[in-house]
Short mmCIF file of C-alpha atoms in Angstrom, two decimals:
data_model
loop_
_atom_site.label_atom_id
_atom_site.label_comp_id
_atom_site.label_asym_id
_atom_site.label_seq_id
_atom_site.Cartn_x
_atom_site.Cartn_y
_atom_site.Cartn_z
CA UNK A 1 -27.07 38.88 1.55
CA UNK A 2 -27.01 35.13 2.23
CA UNK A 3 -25.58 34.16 5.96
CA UNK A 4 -22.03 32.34 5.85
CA UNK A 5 -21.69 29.94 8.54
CA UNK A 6 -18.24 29.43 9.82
CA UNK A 7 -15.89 26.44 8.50
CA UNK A 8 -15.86 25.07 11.89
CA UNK A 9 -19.79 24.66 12.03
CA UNK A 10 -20.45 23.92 8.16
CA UNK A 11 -17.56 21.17 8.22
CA UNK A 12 -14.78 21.34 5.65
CA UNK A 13 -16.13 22.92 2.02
CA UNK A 14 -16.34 20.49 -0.65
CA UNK A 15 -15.07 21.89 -3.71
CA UNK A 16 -12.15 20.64 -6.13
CA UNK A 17 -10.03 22.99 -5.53
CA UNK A 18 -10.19 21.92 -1.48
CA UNK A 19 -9.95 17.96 -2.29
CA UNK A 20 -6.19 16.60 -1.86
CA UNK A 21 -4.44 15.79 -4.63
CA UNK A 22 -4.43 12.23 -5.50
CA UNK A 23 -1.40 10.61 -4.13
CA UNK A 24 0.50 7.92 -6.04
CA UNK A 25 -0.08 3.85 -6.05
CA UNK A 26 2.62 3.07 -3.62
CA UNK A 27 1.64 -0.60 -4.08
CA UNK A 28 3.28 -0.32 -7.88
CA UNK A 29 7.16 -0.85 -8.79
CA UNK A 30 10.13 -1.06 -6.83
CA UNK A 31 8.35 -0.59 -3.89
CA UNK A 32 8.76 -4.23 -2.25
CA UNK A 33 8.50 -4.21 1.78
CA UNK A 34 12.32 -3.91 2.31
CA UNK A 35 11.97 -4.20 6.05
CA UNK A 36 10.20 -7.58 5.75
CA UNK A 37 13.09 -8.49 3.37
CA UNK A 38 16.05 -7.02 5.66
CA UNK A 39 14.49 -8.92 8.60
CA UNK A 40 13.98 -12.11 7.19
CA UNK A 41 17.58 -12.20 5.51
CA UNK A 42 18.50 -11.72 8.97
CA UNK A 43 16.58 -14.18 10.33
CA UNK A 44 17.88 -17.16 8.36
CA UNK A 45 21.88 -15.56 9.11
CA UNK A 46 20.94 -15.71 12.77
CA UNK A 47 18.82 -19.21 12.50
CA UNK A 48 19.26 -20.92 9.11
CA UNK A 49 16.47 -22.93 9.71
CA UNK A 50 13.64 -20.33 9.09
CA UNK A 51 15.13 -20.34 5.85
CA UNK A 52 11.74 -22.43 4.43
CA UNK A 53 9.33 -20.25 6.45
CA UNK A 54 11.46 -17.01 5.03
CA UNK A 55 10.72 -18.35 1.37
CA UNK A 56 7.17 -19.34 2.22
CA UNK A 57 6.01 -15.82 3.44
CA UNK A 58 7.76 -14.15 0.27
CA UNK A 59 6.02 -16.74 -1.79
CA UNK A 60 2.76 -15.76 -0.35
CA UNK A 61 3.11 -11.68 -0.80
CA UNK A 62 4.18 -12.57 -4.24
CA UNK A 63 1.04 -15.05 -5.05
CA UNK A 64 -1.64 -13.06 -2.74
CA UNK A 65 -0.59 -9.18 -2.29
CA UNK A 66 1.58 -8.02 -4.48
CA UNK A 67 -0.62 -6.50 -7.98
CA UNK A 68 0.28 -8.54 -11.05
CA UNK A 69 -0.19 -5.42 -13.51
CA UNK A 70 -3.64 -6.96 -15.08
CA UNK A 71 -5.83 -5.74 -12.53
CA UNK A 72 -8.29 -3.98 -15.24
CA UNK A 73 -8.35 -7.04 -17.32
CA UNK A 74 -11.87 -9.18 -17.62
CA UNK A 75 -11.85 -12.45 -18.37
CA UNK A 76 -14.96 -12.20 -20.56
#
């Protein structure tokens, strides 16, 4: 009979039924930073002039962070 070490000395097991389940994109859809959104509205209501760097920093999660949907497209 084969000797068992202990889960706390052999690490966690690695089999499939052990592995997490995957967990969902949460980069995809509707999900748009709503406290970046909620403070900046309230940013240019308190100070109107952050309005410009308000629109600039959407601009650039739009442009640079947020997935355009063709990530598995090549260009060859």
């Amino acid at each position: 009979m084969p000797i068992r070490m202990d889960k706390d000395q052999n690490g966690p097991e690695r089999r499939p039924e052990n592995q997490p389940k995957p967990q969902p994109d949460r980069r995809r859809g509707s999900n748009f930073p709503l406290g970046t959104v909620l403070l900046g509205i309230l940013a240019v209501i308190v100070k109107p002039k952050l309005l410009v760097p308000v629109l600039l920093i959407l601009a650039g999660y739009f442009i640079f962070i947020h997935p355009s949907g063709n990530e598995g497209m090549d260009s060859t």
